Short mmCIF file of C-alpha atoms and ligand atoms in Angstrom, two decimals:
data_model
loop_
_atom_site.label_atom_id
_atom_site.label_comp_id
_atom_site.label_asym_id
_atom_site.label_seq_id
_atom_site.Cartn_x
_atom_site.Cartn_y
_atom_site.Cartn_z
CA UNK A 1 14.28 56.00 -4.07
CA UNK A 2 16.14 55.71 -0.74
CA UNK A 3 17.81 52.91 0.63
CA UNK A 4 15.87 52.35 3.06
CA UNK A 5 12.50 52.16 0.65
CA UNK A 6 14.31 50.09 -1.76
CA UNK A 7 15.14 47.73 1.39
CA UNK A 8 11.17 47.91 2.19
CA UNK A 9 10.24 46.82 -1.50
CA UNK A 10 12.81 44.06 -1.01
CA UNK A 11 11.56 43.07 2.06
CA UNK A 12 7.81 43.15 1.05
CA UNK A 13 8.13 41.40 -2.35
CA UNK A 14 9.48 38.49 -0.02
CA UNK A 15 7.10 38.40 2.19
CA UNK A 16 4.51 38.13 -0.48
CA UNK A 17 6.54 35.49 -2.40
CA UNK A 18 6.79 33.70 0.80
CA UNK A 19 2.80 34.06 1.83
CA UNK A 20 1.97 32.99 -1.84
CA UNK A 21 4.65 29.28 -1.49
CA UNK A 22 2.84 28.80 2.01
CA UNK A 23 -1.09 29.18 0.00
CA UNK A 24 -0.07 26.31 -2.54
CA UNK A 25 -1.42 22.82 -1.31
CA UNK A 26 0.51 20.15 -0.97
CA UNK A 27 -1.08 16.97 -2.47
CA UNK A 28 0.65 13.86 -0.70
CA UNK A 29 0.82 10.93 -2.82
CA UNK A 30 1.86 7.23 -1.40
CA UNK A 31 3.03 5.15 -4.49
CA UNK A 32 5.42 2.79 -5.69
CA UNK A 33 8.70 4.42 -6.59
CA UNK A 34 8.56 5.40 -10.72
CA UNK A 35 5.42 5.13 -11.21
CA UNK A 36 4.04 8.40 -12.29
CA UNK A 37 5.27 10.88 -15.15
CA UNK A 38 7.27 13.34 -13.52
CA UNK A 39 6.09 15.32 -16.71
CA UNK A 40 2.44 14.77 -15.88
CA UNK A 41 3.15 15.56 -12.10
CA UNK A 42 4.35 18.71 -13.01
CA UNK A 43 1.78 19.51 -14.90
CA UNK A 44 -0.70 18.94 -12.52
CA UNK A 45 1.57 21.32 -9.94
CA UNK A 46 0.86 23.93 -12.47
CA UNK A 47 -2.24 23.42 -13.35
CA UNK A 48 -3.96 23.14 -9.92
CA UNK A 49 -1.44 25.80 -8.57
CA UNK A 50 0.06 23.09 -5.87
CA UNK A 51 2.98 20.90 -5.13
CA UNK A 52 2.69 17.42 -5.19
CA UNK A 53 4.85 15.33 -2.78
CA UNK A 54 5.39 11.45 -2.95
CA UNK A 55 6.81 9.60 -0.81
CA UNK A 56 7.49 5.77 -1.97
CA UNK A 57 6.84 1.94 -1.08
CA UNK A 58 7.74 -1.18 -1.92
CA UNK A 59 4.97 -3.42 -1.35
CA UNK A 60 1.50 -3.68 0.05
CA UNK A 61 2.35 -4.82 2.85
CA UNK A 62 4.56 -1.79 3.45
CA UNK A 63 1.65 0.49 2.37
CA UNK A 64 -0.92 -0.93 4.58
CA UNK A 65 1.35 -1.21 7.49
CA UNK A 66 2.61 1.96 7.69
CA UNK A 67 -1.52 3.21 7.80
CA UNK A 68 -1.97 0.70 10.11
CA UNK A 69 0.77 2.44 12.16
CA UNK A 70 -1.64 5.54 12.12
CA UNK A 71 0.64 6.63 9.15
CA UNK A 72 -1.91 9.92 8.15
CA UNK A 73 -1.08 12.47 5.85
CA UNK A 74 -1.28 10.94 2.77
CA UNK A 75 -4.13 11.91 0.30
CA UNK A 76 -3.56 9.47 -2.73
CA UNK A 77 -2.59 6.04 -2.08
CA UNK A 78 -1.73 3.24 -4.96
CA UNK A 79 -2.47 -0.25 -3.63
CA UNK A 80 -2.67 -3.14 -5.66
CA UNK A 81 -6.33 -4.28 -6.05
CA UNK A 82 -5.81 -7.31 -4.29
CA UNK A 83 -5.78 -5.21 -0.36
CA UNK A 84 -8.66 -2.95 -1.48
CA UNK A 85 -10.94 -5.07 0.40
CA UNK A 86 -8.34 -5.46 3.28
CA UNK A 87 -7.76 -1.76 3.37
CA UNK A 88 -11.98 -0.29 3.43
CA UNK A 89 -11.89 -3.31 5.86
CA UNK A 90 -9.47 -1.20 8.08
CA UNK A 91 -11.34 2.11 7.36
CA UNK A 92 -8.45 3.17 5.22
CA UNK A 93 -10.15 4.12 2.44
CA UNK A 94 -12.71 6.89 1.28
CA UNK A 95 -15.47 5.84 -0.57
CA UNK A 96 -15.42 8.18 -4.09
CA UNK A 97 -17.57 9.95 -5.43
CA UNK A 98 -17.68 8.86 -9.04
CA UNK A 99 -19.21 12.91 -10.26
CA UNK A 100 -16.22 13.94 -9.22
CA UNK A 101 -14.51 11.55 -11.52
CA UNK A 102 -15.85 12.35 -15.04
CA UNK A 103 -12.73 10.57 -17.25
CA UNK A 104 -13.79 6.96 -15.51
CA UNK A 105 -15.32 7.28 -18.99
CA UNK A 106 -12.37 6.37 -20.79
CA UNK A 107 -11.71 3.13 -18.54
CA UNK A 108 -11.14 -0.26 -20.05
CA UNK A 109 -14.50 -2.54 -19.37
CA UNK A 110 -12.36 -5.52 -20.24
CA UNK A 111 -10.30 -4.42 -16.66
CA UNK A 112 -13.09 -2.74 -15.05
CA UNK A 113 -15.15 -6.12 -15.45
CA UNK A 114 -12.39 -8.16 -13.67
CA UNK A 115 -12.74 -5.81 -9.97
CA UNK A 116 -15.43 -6.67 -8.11
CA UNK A 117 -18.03 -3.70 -6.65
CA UNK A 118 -16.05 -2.67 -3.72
CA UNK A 119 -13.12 -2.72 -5.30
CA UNK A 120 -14.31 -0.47 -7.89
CA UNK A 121 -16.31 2.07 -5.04
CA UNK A 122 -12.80 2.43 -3.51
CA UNK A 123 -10.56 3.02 -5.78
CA UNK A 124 -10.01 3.54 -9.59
CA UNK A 125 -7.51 1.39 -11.96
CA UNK A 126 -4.17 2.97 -12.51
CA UNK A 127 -1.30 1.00 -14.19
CA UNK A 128 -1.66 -3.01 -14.85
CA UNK A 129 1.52 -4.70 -13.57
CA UNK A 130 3.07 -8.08 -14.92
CA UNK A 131 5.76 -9.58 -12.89
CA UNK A 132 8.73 -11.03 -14.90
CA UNK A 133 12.46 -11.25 -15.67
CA UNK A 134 15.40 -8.99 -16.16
CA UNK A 135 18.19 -10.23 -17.17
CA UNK A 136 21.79 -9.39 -18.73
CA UNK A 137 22.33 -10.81 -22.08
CA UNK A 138 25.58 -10.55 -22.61
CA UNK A 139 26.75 -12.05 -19.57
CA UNK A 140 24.19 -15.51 -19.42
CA UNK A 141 24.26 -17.98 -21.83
CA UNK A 142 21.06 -19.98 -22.80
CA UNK A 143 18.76 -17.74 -21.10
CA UNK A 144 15.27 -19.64 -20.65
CA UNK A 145 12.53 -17.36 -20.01
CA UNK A 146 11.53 -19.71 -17.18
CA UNK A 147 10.71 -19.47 -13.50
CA UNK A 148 13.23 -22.03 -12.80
CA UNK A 149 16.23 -20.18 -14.13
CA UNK A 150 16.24 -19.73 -10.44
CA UNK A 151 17.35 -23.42 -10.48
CA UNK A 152 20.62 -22.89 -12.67
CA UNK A 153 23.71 -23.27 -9.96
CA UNK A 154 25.88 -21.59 -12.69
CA UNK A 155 23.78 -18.00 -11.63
CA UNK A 156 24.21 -18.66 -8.16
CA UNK A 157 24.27 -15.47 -5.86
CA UNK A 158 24.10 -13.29 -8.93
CA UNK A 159 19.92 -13.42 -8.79
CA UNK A 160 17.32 -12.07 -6.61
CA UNK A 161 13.55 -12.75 -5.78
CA UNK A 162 10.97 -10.37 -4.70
CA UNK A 163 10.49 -9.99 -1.46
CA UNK A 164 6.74 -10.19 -1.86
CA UNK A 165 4.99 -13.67 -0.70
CA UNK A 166 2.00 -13.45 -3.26
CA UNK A 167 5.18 -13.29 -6.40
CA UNK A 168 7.08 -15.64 -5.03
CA UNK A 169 3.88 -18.26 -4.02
CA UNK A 170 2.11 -16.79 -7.21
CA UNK A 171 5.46 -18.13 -9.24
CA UNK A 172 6.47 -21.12 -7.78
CA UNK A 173 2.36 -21.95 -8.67
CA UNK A 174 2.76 -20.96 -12.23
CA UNK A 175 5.77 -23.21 -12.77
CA UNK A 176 4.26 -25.95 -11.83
CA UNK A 177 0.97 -25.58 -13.62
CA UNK A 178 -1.15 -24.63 -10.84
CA UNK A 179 -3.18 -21.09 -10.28
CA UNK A 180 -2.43 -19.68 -7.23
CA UNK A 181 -6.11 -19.48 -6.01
CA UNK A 182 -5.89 -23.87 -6.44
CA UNK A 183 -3.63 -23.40 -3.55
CA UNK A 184 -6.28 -22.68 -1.32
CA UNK A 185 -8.36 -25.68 -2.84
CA UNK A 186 -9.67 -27.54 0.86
CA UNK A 187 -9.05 -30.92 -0.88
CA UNK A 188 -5.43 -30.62 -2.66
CA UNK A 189 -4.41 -27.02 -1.54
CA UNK A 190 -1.96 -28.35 1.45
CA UNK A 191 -0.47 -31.01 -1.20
CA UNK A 192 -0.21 -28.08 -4.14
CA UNK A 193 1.38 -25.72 -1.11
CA UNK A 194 3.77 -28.15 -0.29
CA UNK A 195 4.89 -28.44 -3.62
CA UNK A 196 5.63 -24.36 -4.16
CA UNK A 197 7.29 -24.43 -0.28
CA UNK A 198 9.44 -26.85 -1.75
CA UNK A 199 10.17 -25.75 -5.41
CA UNK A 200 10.67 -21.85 -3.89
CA UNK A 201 13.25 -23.05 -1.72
CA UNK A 202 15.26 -24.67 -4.36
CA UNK A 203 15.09 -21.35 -6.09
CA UNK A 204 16.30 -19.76 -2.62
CA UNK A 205 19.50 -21.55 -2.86
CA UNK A 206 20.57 -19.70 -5.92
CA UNK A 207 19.82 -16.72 -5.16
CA UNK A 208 21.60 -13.44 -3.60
CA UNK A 209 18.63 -11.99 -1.66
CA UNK A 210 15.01 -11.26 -2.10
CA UNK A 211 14.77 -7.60 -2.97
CA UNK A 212 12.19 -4.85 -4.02
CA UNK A 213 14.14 -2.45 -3.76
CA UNK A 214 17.56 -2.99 -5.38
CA UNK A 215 16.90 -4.77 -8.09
CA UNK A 216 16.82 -2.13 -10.72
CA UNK A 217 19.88 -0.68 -9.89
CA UNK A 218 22.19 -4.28 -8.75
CA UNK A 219 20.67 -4.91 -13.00
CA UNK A 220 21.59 -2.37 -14.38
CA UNK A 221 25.58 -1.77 -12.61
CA UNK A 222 25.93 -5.75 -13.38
CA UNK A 223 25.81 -6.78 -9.83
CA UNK A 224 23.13 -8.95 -10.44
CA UNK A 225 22.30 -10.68 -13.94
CA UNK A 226 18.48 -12.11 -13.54
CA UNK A 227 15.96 -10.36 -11.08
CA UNK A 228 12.74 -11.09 -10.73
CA UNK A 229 10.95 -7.76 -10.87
CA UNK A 230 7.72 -5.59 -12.03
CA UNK A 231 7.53 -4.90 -15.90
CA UNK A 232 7.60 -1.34 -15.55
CA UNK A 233 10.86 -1.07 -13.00
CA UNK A 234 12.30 -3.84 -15.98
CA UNK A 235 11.37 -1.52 -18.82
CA UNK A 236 12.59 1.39 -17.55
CA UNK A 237 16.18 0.07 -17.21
CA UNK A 238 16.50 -1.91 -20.27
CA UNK A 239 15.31 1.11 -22.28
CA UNK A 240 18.45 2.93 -21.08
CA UNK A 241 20.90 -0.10 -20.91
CA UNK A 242 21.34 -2.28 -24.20
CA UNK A 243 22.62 -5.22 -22.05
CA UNK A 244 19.83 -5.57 -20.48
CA UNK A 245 16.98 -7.75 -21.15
CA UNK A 246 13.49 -8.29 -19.96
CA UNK A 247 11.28 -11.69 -20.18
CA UNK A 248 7.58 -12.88 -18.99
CA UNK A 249 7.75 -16.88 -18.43
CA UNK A 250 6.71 -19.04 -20.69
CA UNK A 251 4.86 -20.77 -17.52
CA UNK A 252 2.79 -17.46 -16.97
CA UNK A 253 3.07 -14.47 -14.59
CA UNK A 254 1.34 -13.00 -11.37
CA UNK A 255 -0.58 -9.58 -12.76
CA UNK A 256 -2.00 -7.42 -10.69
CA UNK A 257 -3.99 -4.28 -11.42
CA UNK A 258 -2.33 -0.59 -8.91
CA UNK A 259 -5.38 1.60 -8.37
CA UNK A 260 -5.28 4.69 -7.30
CA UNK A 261 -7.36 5.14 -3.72
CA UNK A 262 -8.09 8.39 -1.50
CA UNK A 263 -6.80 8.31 1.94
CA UNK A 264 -9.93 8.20 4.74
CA UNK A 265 -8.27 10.70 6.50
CA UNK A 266 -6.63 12.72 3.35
CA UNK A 267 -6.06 16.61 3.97
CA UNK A 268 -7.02 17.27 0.43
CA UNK A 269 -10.17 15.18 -0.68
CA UNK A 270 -10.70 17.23 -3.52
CA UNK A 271 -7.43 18.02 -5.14
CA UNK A 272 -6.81 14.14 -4.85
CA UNK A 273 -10.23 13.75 -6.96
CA UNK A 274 -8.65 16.31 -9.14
CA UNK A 275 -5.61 14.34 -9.41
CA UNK A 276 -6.97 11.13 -10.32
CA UNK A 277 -9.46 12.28 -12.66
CA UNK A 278 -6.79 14.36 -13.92
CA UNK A 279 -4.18 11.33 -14.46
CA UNK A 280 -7.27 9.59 -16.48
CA UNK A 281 -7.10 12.38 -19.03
CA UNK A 282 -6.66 10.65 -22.52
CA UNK A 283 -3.36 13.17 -22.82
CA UNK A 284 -2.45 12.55 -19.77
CA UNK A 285 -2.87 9.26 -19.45
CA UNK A 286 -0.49 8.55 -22.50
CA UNK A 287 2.14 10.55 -21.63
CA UNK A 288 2.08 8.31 -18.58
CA UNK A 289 2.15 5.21 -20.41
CA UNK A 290 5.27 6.06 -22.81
CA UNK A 291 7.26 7.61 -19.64
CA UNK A 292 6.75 4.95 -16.60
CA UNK A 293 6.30 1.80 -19.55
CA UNK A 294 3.38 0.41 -17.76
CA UNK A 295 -0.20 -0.26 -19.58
CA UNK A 296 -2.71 2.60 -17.95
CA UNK A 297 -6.35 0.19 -18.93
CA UNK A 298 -7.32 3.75 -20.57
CA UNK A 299 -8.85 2.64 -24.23
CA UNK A 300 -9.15 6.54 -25.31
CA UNK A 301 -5.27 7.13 -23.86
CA UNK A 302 -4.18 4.05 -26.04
CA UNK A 303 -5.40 5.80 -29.36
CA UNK A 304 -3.18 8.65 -29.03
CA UNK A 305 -0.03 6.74 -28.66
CA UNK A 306 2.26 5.48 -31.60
CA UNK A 307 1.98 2.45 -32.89
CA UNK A 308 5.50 1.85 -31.76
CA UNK A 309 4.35 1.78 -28.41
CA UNK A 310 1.09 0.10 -29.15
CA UNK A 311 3.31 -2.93 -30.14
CA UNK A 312 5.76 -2.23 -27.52
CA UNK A 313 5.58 -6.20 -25.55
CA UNK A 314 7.05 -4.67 -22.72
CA UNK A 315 4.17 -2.77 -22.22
CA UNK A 316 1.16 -4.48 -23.50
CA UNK A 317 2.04 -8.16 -22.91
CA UNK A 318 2.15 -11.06 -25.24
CA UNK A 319 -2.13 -12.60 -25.32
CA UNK A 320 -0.73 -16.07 -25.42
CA UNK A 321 1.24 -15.26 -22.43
CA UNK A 322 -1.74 -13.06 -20.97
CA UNK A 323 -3.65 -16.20 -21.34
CA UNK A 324 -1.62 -18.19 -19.27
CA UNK A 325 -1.38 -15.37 -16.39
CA UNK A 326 -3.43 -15.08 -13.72
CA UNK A 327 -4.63 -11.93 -11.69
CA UNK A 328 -3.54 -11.99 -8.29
CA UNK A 329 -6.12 -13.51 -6.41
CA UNK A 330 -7.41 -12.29 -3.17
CA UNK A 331 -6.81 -13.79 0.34
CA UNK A 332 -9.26 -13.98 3.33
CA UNK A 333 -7.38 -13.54 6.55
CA UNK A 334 -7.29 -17.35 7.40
CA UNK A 335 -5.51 -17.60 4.05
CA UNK A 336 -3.20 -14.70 4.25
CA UNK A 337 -1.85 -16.10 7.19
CA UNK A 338 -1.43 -19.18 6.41
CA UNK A 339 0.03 -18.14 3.37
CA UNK A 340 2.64 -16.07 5.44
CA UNK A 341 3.47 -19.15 7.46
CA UNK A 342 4.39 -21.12 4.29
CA UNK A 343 6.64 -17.88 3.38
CA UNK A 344 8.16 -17.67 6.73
CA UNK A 345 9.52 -21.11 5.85
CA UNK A 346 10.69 -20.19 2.72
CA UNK A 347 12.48 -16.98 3.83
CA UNK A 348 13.91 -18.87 6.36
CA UNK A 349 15.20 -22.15 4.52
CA UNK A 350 13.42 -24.32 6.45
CA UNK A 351 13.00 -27.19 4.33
CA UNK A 352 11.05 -29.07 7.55
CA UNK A 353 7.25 -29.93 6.59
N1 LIG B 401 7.85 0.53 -9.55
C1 LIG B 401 6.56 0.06 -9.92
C2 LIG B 401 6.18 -1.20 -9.29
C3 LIG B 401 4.85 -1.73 -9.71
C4 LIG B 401 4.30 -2.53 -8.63
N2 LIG B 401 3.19 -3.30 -8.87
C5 LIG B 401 2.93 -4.09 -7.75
C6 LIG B 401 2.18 -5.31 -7.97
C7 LIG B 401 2.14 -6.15 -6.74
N3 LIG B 401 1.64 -7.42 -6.98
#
């Protein structure tokens, strides 16, 4: 061959390399940073020929107000079930098509039976998340798994909070034997709120900053020796770091249950059907559970893993302290904002009231 046709079989390989990238969809996926298998992502990729691309939050409230924002694009979303309602309010949501869905199957009832209708016609349970403590062992003494380590001066400016109002609230409840819903109560809820404004701000004193987003790594480089963060972001860390330490209060914790949503204006309805059902595969599901350390509610999934990680507590949490948890409840609008008012305060300092 000549030069000049080698140059031309060069040049058209790369053009048909080139057509073929463009062809592959792109799946966008809106989630909370490590929170999928990067294994089981890739294996999706291959399987369905595309590239999936996440992009990450840090709370709800970041998720909802970036859509609100006329944030489009995205096909899968991960909210916490507690702003499904708020969210097909807003006409963020599709509704799904359950055919499309065939390894609902293999859902947990016992989690399932906790979401109400709507909740469960927009969007489908992904990962169960416990809010707790991380902690260094070697560097505090007497560690208490207790809400109010937040109260020991001796920590000062070496802890952080989320920066979530429904943890914080939810906690500050918890420690002080209330539910968060009795916070709401018409009769005593002002007198119960009070209370949490008050205790919440004591914790504020002590601490560095409230954080989502830092926590994991100010842990694990020692900046930091108790954070208040999400099981799986705790997990993670502490299985890599033998310092490190993770605890759920002995007063109880905030749970929550991420679902996995499509976008009302997603690009790629049907790949993110694929992808969901395809994350509920028993196989699939697993390998997600042993790599992000968070408890998919996926009862065929849980009898292909070890019994290792069957019994792993960071995981699958304690049942006495299950029992004494409470799934985050759900606000109306009235109570979201007055719940945000309280939190205002408590971000602020402002001890007035
Ligand atoms: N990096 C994973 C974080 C898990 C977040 N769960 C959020 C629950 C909100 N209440």
């Amino acid at each position: 061959m000549t030069k000049k046709s080698w140059l031309a079989v060069i040049f058209a390989l790369c053009a048909f390399t080139m057509v073929g990238c463009s062809r592959k969809k792109v799946l966008h996926v809106y989630i909370w940073a490590d929170y999928i298998s990067p294994e089981v992502v890739h294996k999706f990729e291959k399987e369905y020929n595309c590239r999936v691309q996440q992009d990450f939050f840090d709370s709800n409230e970041m998720l909802f107000a970036k859509l609100q924002a006329g944030g489009t694009g995205y096909d899968v979303l991960c909210p916490s079930h507690y702003f499904i309602h708020k969210m097909v309010g807003s006409n963020m949501l599709m509704k799904l098509d359950k055919e499309k869905l065939p390894n609902l199957m293999h859902l947990d009832p016992q989690v399932t039976s906790k979401l109400d209708s709507t909740v469960l016609d927009y969007s489908v349970p992904y990962f169960m998340s416990y809010t707790g403590l991380g902690y260094n062992k070697k560097l505090v003494e007497n560690f208490e798994p207790s809400w109010n380590i937040f109260l020991r001066e001796d920590l000062k400016d070496r802890m952080t909070l989320l920066d979530d109002f429904s943890e914080i609230i939810g906690a500050a409840a918890k420690q002080l034997g209330y539910t968060a819903a009795e916070l709401d109560d018409p009769v005593e809820g002002d007198a119960k709120m009070a209370e949490v404004v008050k205790l919440a701000l004591e914790w504020r004193k002590n601490i560095i900053k409230f954080d989502n987003e830092q926590y994991k790594n100010g842990l694990a480089t020692g900046e930091f020796l108790v954070v208040m963060g999400y099981f799986s972001d705790l997990s993670q860390i502490v299985a890599e770091n033998e310092d490190l330490a993770l605890a759920l209060p002995k007063e109880g914790c905030m749970m929550s249950c991420d679902m996995l949503a499509i976008s009302a204006n997603a690009k790629e309805p049907e790949l993110a059907y694929a992808f969901i059902n395809f994350v509920h595969d028993p196989v699939n599901a697993a390998q997600n559970i042993v790599d992000v350390y968070a408890n998919c509610p996926n009862i065929n999934a849980m009898l292909l893993l070890d019994e290792e990680v069957r019994e792993d507590e960071s995981i699958f949490i304690d049942e006495d302290i299950a029992a004494r948890s409470e799934f985050m409840p759900e606000l109306s609008a009235e109570q979201e904002e007055r719940h945000l008012d309280y939190w205002q305060k408590i971000k602020a300092g402002d001890a007035s009231k």
